[in-house]
Structure formats: C-alpha cells, structure tokens
Tab-separated table of C-alpha atoms in Angstrom:
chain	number	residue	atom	x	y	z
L	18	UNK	CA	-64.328	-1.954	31.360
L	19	UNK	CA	-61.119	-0.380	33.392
L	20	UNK	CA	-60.953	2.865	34.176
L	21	UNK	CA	-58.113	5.513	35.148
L	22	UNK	CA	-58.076	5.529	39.203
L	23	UNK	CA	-57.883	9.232	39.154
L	24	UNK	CA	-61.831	9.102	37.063
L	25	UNK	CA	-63.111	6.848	39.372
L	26	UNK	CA	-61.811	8.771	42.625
L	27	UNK	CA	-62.770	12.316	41.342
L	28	UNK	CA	-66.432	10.455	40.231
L	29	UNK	CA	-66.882	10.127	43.762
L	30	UNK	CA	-66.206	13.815	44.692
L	31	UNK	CA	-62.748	13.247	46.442
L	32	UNK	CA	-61.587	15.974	44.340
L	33	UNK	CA	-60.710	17.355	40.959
L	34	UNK	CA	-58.886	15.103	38.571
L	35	UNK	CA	-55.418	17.367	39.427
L	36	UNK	CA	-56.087	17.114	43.045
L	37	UNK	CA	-55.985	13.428	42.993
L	38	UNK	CA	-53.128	12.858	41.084
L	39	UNK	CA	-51.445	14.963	43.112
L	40	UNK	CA	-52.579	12.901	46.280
L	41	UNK	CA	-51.476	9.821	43.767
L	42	UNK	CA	-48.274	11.506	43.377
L	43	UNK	CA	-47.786	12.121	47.291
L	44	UNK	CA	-48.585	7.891	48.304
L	45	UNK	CA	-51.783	8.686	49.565
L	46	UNK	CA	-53.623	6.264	47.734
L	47	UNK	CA	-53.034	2.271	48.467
L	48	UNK	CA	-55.189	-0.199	46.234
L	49	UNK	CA	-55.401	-3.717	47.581
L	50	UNK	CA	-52.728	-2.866	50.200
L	51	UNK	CA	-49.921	-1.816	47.670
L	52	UNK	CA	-49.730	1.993	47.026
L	53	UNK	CA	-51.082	3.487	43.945
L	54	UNK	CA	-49.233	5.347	41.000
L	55	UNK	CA	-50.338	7.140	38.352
L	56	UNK	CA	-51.998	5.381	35.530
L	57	UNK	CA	-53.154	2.495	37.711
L	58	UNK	CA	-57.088	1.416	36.462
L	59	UNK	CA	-59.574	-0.120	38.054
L	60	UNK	CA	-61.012	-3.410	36.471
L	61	UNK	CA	-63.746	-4.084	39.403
L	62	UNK	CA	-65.695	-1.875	41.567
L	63	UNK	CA	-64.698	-3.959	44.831
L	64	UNK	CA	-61.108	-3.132	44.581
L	65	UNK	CA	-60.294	-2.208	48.346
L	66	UNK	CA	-58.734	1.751	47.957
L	67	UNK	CA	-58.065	3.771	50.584
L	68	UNK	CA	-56.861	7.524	50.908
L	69	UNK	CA	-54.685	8.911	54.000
L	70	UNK	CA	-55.671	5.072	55.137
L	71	UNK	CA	-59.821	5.438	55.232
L	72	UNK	CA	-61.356	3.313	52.745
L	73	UNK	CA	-63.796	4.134	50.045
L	74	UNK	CA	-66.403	3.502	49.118
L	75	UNK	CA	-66.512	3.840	44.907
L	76	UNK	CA	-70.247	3.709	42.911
L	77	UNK	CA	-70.464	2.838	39.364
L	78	UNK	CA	-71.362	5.676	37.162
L	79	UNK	CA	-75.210	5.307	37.201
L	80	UNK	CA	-75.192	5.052	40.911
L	81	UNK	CA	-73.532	8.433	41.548
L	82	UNK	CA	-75.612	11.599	41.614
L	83	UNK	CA	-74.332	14.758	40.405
L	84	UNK	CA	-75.044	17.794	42.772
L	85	UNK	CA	-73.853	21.234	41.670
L	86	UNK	CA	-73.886	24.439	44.634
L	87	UNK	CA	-74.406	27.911	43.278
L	88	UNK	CA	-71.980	30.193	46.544
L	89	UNK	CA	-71.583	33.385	46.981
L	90	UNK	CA	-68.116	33.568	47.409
L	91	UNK	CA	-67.784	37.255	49.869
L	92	UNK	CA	-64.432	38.907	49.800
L	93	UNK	CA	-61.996	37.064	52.433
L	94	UNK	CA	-62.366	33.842	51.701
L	95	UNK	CA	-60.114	31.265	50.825
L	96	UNK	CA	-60.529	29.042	47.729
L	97	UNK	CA	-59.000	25.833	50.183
L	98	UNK	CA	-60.352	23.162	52.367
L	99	UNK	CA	-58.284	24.447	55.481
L	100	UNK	CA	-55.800	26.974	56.349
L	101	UNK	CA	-53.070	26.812	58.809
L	102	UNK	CA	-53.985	30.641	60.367
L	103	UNK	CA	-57.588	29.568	60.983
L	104	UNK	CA	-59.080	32.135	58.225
L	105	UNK	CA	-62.175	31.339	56.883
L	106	UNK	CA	-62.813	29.272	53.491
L	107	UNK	CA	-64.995	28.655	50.741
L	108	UNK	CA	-66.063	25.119	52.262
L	109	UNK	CA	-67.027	25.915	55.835
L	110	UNK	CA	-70.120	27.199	54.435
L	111	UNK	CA	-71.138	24.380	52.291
L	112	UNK	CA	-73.773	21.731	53.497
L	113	UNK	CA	-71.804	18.504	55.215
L	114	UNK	CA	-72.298	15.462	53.260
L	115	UNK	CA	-71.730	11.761	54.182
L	116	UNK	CA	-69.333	9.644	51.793
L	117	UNK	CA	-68.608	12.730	49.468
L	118	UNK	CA	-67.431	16.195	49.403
L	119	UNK	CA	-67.640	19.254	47.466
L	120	UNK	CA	-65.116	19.614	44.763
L	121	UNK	CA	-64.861	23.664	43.413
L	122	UNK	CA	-65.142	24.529	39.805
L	123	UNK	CA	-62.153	26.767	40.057
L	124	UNK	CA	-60.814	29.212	42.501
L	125	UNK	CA	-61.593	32.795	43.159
L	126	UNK	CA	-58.928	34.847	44.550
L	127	UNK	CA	-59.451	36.211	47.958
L	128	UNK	CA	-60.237	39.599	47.477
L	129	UNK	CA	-62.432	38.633	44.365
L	130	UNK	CA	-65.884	37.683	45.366
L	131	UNK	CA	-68.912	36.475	43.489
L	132	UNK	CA	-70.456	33.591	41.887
L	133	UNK	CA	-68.781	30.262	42.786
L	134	UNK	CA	-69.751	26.537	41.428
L	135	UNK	CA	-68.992	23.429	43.738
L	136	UNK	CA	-70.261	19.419	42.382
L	137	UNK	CA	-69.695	16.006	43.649
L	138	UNK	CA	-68.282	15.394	40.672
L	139	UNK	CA	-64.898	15.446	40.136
L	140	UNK	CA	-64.984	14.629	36.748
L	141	UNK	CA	-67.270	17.595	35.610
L	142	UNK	CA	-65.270	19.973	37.594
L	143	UNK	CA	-62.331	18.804	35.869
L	144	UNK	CA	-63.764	19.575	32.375
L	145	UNK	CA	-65.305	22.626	33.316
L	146	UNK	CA	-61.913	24.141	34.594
L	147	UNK	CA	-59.829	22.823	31.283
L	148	UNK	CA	-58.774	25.493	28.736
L	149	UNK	CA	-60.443	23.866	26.100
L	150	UNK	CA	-64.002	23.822	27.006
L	151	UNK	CA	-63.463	27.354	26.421
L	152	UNK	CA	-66.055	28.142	28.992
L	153	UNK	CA	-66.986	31.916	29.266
L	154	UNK	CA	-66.499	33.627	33.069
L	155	UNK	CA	-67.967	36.985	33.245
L	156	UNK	CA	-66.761	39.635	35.898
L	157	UNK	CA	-67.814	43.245	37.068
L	158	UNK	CA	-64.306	45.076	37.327
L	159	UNK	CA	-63.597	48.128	39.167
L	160	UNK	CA	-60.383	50.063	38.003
L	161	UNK	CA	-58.687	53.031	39.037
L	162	UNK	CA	-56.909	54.866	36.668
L	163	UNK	CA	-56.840	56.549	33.249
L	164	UNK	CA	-58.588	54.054	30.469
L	165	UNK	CA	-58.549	54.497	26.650
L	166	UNK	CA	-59.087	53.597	23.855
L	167	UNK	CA	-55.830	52.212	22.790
L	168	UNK	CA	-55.661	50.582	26.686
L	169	UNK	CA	-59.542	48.579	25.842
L	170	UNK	CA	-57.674	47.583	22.130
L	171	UNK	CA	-55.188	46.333	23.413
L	172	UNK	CA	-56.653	43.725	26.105
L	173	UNK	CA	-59.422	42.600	23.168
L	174	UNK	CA	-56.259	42.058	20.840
L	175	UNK	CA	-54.237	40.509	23.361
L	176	UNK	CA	-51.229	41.149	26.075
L	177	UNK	CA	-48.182	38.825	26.977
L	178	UNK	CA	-48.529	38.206	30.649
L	179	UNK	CA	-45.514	36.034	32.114
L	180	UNK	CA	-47.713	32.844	31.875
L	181	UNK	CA	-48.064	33.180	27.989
L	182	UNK	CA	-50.856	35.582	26.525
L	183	UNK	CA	-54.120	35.845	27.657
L	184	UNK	CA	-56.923	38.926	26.055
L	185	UNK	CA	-60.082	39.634	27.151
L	186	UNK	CA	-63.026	37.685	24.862
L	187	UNK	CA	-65.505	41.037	25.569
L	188	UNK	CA	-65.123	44.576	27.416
L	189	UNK	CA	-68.622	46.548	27.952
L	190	UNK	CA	-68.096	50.080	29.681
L	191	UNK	CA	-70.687	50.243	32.658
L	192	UNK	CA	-69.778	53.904	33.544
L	193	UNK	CA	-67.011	55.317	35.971
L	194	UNK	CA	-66.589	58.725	38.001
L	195	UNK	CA	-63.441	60.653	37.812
L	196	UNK	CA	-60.010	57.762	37.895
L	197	UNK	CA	-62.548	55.136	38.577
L	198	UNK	CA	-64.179	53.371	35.874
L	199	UNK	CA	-66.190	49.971	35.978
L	200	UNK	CA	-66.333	47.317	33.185
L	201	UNK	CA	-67.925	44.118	32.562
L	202	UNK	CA	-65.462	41.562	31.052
L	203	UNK	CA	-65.000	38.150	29.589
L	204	UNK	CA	-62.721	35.925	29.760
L	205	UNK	CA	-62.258	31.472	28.986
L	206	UNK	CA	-60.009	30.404	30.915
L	207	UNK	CA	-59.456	30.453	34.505
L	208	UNK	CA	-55.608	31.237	34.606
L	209	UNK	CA	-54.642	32.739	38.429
L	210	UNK	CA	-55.705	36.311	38.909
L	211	UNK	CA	-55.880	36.937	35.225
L	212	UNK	CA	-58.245	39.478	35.167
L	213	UNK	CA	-56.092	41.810	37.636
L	214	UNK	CA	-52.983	41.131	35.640
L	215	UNK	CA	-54.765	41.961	32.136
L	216	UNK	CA	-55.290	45.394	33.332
L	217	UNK	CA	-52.286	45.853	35.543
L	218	UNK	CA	-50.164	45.062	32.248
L	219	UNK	CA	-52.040	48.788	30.828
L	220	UNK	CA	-51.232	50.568	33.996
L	221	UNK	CA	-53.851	50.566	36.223
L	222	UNK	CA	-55.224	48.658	39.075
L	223	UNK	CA	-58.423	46.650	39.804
L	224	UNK	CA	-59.826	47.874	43.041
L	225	UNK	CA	-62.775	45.237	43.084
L	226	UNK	CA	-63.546	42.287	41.164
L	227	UNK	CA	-66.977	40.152	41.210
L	228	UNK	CA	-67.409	36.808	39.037
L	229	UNK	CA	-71.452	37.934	37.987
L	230	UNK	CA	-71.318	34.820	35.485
L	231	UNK	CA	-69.685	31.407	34.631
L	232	UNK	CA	-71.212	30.043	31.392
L	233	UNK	CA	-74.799	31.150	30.878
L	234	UNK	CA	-75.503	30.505	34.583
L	235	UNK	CA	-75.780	33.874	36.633
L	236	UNK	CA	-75.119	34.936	40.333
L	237	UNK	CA	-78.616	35.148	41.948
L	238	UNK	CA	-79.391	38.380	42.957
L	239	UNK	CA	-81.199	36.695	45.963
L	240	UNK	CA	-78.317	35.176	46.928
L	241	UNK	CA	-76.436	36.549	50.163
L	242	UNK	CA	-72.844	36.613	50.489
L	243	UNK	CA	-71.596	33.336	52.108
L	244	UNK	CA	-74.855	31.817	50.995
L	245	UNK	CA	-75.346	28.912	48.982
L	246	UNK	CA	-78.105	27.512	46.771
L	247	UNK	CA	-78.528	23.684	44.935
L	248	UNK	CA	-78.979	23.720	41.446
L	249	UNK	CA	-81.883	21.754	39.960
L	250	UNK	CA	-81.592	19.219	37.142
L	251	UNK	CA	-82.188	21.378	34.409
L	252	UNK	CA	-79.239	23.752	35.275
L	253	UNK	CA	-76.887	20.787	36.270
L	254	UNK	CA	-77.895	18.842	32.913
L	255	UNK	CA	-77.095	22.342	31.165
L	256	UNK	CA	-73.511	21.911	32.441
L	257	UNK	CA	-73.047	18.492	31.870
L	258	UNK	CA	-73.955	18.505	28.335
L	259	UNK	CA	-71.500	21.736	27.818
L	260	UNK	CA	-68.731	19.286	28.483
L	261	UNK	CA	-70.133	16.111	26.886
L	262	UNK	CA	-71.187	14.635	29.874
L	263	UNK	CA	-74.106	12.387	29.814
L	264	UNK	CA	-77.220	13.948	31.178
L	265	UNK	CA	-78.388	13.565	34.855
L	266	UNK	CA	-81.348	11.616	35.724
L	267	UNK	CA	-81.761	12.543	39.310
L	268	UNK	CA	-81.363	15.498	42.152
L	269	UNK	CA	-81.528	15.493	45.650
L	270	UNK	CA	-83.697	18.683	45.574
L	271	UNK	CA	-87.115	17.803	47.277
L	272	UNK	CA	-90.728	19.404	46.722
L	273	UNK	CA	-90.321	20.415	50.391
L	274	UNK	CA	-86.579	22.001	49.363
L	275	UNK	CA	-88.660	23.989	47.180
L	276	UNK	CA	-90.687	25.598	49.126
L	277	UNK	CA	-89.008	26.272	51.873
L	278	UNK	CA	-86.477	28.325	49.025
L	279	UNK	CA	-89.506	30.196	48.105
L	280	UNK	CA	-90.510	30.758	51.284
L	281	UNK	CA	-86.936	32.401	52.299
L	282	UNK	CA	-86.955	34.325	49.133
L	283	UNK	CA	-90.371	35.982	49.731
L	284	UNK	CA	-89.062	37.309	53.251
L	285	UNK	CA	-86.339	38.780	51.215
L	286	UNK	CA	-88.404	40.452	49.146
L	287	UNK	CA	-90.855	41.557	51.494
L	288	UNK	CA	-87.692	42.836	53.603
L	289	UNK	CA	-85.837	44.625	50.817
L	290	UNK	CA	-89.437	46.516	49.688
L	291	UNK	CA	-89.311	47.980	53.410
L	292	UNK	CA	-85.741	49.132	52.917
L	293	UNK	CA	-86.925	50.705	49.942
L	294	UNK	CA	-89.787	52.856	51.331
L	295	UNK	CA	-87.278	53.861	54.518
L	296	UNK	CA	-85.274	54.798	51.753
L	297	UNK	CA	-87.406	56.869	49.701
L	298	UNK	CA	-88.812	59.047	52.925
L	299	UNK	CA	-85.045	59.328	54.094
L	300	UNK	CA	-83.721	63.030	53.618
L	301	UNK	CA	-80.062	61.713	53.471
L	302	UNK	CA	-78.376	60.745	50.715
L	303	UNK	CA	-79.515	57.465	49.128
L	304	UNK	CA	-78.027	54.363	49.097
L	305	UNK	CA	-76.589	53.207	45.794
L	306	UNK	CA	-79.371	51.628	43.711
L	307	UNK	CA	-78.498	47.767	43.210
L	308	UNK	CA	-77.910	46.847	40.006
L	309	UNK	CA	-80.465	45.626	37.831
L	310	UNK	CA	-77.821	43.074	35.351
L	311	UNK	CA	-77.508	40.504	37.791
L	312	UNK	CA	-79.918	37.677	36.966
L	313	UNK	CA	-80.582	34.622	38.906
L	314	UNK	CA	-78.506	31.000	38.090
L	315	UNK	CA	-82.271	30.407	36.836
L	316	UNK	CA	-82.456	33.623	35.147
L	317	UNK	CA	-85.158	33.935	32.401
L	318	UNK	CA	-82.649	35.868	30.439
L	319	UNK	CA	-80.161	34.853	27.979
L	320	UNK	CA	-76.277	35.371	28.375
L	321	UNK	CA	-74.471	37.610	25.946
L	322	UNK	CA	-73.986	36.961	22.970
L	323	UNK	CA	-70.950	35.234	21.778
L	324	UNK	CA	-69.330	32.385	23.056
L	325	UNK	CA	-70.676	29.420	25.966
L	326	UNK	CA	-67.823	26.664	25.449
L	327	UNK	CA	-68.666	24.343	22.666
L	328	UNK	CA	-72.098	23.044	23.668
L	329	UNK	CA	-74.901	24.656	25.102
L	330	UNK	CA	-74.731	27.831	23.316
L	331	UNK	CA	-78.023	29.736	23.006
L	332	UNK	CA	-80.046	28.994	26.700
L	333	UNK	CA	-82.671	31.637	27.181
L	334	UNK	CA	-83.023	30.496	31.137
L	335	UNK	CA	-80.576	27.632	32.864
L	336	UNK	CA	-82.957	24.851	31.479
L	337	UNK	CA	-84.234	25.656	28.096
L	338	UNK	CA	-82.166	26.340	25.064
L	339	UNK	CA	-83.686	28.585	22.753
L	340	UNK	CA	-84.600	27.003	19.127
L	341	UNK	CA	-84.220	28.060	15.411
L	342	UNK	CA	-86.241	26.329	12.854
L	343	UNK	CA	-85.106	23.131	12.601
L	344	UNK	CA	-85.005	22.567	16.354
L	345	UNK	CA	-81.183	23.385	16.720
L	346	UNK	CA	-80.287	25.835	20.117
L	347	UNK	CA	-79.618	29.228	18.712
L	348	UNK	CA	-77.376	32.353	19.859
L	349	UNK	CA	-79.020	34.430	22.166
L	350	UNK	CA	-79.053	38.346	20.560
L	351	UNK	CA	-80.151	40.117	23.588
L	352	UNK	CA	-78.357	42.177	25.351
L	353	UNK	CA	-77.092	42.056	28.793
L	354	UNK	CA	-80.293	42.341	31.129
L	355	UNK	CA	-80.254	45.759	32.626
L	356	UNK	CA	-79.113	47.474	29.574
L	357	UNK	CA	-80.374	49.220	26.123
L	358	UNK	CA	-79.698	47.765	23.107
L	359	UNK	CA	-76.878	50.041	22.510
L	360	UNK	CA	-73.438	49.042	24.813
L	361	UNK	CA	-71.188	52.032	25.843
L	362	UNK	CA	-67.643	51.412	24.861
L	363	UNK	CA	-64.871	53.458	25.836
L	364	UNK	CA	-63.477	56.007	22.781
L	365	UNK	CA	-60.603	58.258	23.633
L	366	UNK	CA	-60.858	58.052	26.716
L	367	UNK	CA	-64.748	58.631	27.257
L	368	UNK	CA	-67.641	56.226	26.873
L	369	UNK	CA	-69.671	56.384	23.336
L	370	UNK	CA	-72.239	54.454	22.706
L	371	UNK	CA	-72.028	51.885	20.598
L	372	UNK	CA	-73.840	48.608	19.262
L	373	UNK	CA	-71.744	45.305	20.439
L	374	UNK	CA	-70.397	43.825	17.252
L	375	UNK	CA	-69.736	39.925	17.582
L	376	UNK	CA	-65.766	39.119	16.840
C-alpha cells in the first residue's frame, strides 16, 4: 500500500510532517534521481530518497520504534536545530542518535521555559501539535499588573488576537503580592506566544511563563533545567493512543537505564534533604519553598479535570487510566496536586475561594 512521502519521511524522525513539506517544497528531496514534489507516494520501501543529497534509509512501520524525551526546556533556549549567532538550542542537549533525529512536539518561546516533548516520530508529533487533537498545555504564569474579575471573564469567554480568537480553557489563581499575581492556565492549541498575547490583550504583561503540563503528562520535579529524561512505554503508548496511533510494542529503555535513573535521583534527594537542614538552621531569610504541584511525567496523580484531547481522558499516573464500572477510563475529579479541594479564583480584584466548576 502507497503512502504520502511526507508520512514515510517524518516516520523516520526527519522531522514534523510541516517541516518536510517544506524541505519538499524547497527541492531537497530527490526520489530515484528525479526531485520530489508534494503529493508524491511511495509504493516500495527500496525507493532510493535522498535529502540535501544523503540517502535514507526508510523502515516499514513495525520496524520503527517510537522514542519520546521528557526536556526541561531553561529560559534562553532556542526551539531550532541551529542558529546563525551560535546561541544555544533545545537540541544540543538531546542524546545523538544514529539514522534518526529528534523531532519537537511544538516550540516554546525563548524566554518561556518548562516541560518540552521530543519523538522519533514525525508522525505523532505532527498529530500532537494539530488544533484538533485539542490537546491540553498547562502553564504557571507570572503577571504584573492589576487583574480582575472582568480581566479573568474575559480570557475564559474569549479575546480576538490578530491570528483569530483564542480564550483560555481554565484560569486557577495561585496567589500574587502587590502588581504581581501568578496563575495556572490552560490552553489547546499551541498558537505562537499565545499565552503572553491573551493577557497582554487585558493590559498587563507576563513576566515569566513555565509549560508545568502537556496532556496529562507532568514536568518532573526531578528534572534539572537542560536535562532530559526517556519516557517508558506506558507513557509513550498513553500518547499514541490520544491521537489514534497504534500502540507501541517496544522501548529502548534498559533494566540497567533504570537503575542508573534511580540511582541519580536518590543523590538528588539525598542532596536537596541537606539543603533543607542548612536551610532550616540558617538565620537569613529562607529560600522560597518549591512548589509542591509539580508532579513527575510518571506522576501518580491525575491531571485536572476537564479536557485531555479526545482519547485518553481520565489517567490517574502516565500508564494507567482510571476505570468506571464497566471498564471505560473515567475523568479524573481531583484537584491539582498541591492544592485543597477548594481553587482560589480571582473576584473583584482579590482571590476568593471557590470550588472549580467544569464548563
């Protein structure tokens, strides 16, 4: 059976479906000698194709294995493969791989930081980045500037931005000091630097922004900035299935992979338990206490509780989807770790407390 050239070439982790079209578009791609154009398919696997004039090498679909990085993206980086200036990006931290590369699940802008995905497969990075997966992206927002109540209805309701209009799905107040207040919000799409535009379009300005969530998988608390961490099977099969992708049979993670991840994460432990004792006997002024809401991409805790794209709703860790009678998943109704059951939302101005009511 044929299939597009741009699915077979983002299959093999050249790139995102748009990236290769565009590389399509630009005459990069020969097959059999004779340049490609989009909407050329492939009928057999031994088709000679080159890109920029290397060849490659293209698997059938049960041959490929689908690897999916967890990154903690620090602020700085660039979401690109190179840049002209020499500044540092997302990829020169990534593990080097031979007849693939890492394809990113989206971009980050560069003063945003947080939780960044990256596959070998172009084709689930493709459908994890399209509008209509609908795929929720949580971020911890820092504004600064007067918030109300009108200013929080108004984002929930909707705003017309110069792309088209774009509302937040969910705003929880996480408490704020004088002009600066910090929210967590949610949004589905992935639409450039929408977050900072929502609330630019009510007047004030985002002075730090942190992706803390991208479906129901969280950033890892263990996780260093500029580190990176492989996802086992159960958390890549959890995103695979969100976008109707057939599940994964294998992973490259090894019983020795394991341990030696324990075995870093227990010297992190052991080292931030020392930090807190020099803390506790130091007479200055404490560090802020880190926050207790960020849960690991295997977190044991469920996501909030509306909306995960149209499959996959309802995990109560990044493997296990939690069951109603009748063995269906069901929607997770607890609330976001790290808080009481009661969210504070912001009324006239000041936070109340108040239950989170499902839209």
């Amino acid at each position: 059976m044929s299939e597009k050239l741009q699915k077979v070439l983002a299959r093999a982790g050249l790139g995102s479906r748009r990236e290769i079209e565009s590389m399509i578009q630009a005459g990069r791609v020969s097959v059999n000698g004779i340049v490609a154009k989009l909407g050329d398919r492939l009928d057999d696997a031994s088709t000679n194709i080159r890109v920029d004039g290397h060849s490659v090498q293209v698997a059938a679909p049960s041959d490929v294995v689908c690897r999916v990085l967890a990154y903690n993206k620090p602020e700085g980086e660039l979401c690109t493969r190179s840049d002209p200036e020499g500044r540092r990006t997302v990829f020169d931290r990534l593990p080097r791989m031979n007849g693939a590369r890492w394809v990113a699940v989206g971009r980050l802008d560069a003063n945003t930081s947080g939780l960044m995905l990256f596959t070998t497969d172009g084709e689930l990075a493709n459908r994890l980045m399209h509008p209509s997966r609908q795929v929720q992206r949580e971020y911890m927002v820092r504004v600064f500037g007067e918030v109300n109540e009108q200013m929080i209805k108004n984002l929930v309701r909707g705003v017309t931005l110069e792309d088209g209009d774009a509302r937040f799905e969910d705003i929880v107040y996480a408490g704020g000091e004088g002009m600066n207040h910090t929210f967590y919000v949610v949004i589905t799409e992935g639409r450039n630097r929408e977050v900072r535009r929502l609330w630019e379009s009510q007047g004030v300005t985002v002075s730090r922004l942190k992706r803390v969530r991208y479906g129901n998988l969280y950033l890892n608390k263990e996780l260093p900035r500029g580190g990176w961490m492989e996802l086992e099977l159960d958390d890549v099969n959890y995103l695979r299935e969100m976008v109707e992708l057939r599940p994964e049979r294998e992973t490259m993670i090894t019983p020795e992979m394991k341990k030696r991840k324990a075995r870093s994460q227990k010297i992190r432990r052991a080292v931030r338990r020392h930090e807190d004792r020099v803390e506790s006997t130091d007479t200055r002024k404490p560090r802020p206490q880190r926050r207790g809401g960020e849960q690991s991409v295997v977190s044991d805790k469920p996501a909030p509780r509306r909306g995960q794209g149209k499959a996959g709703q309802g995990r109560t860790d990044a493997g296990k989807p939690a069951q109603r009678a009748g063995g269906r998943p069901g929607k997770p109704g607890q609330n976001r770790p790290g808080q009481s059951s009661s969210r504070q939302k912001v009324q006239g101005g000041k936070p109340q407390s108040s239950k989170r009511q499902g839209r």
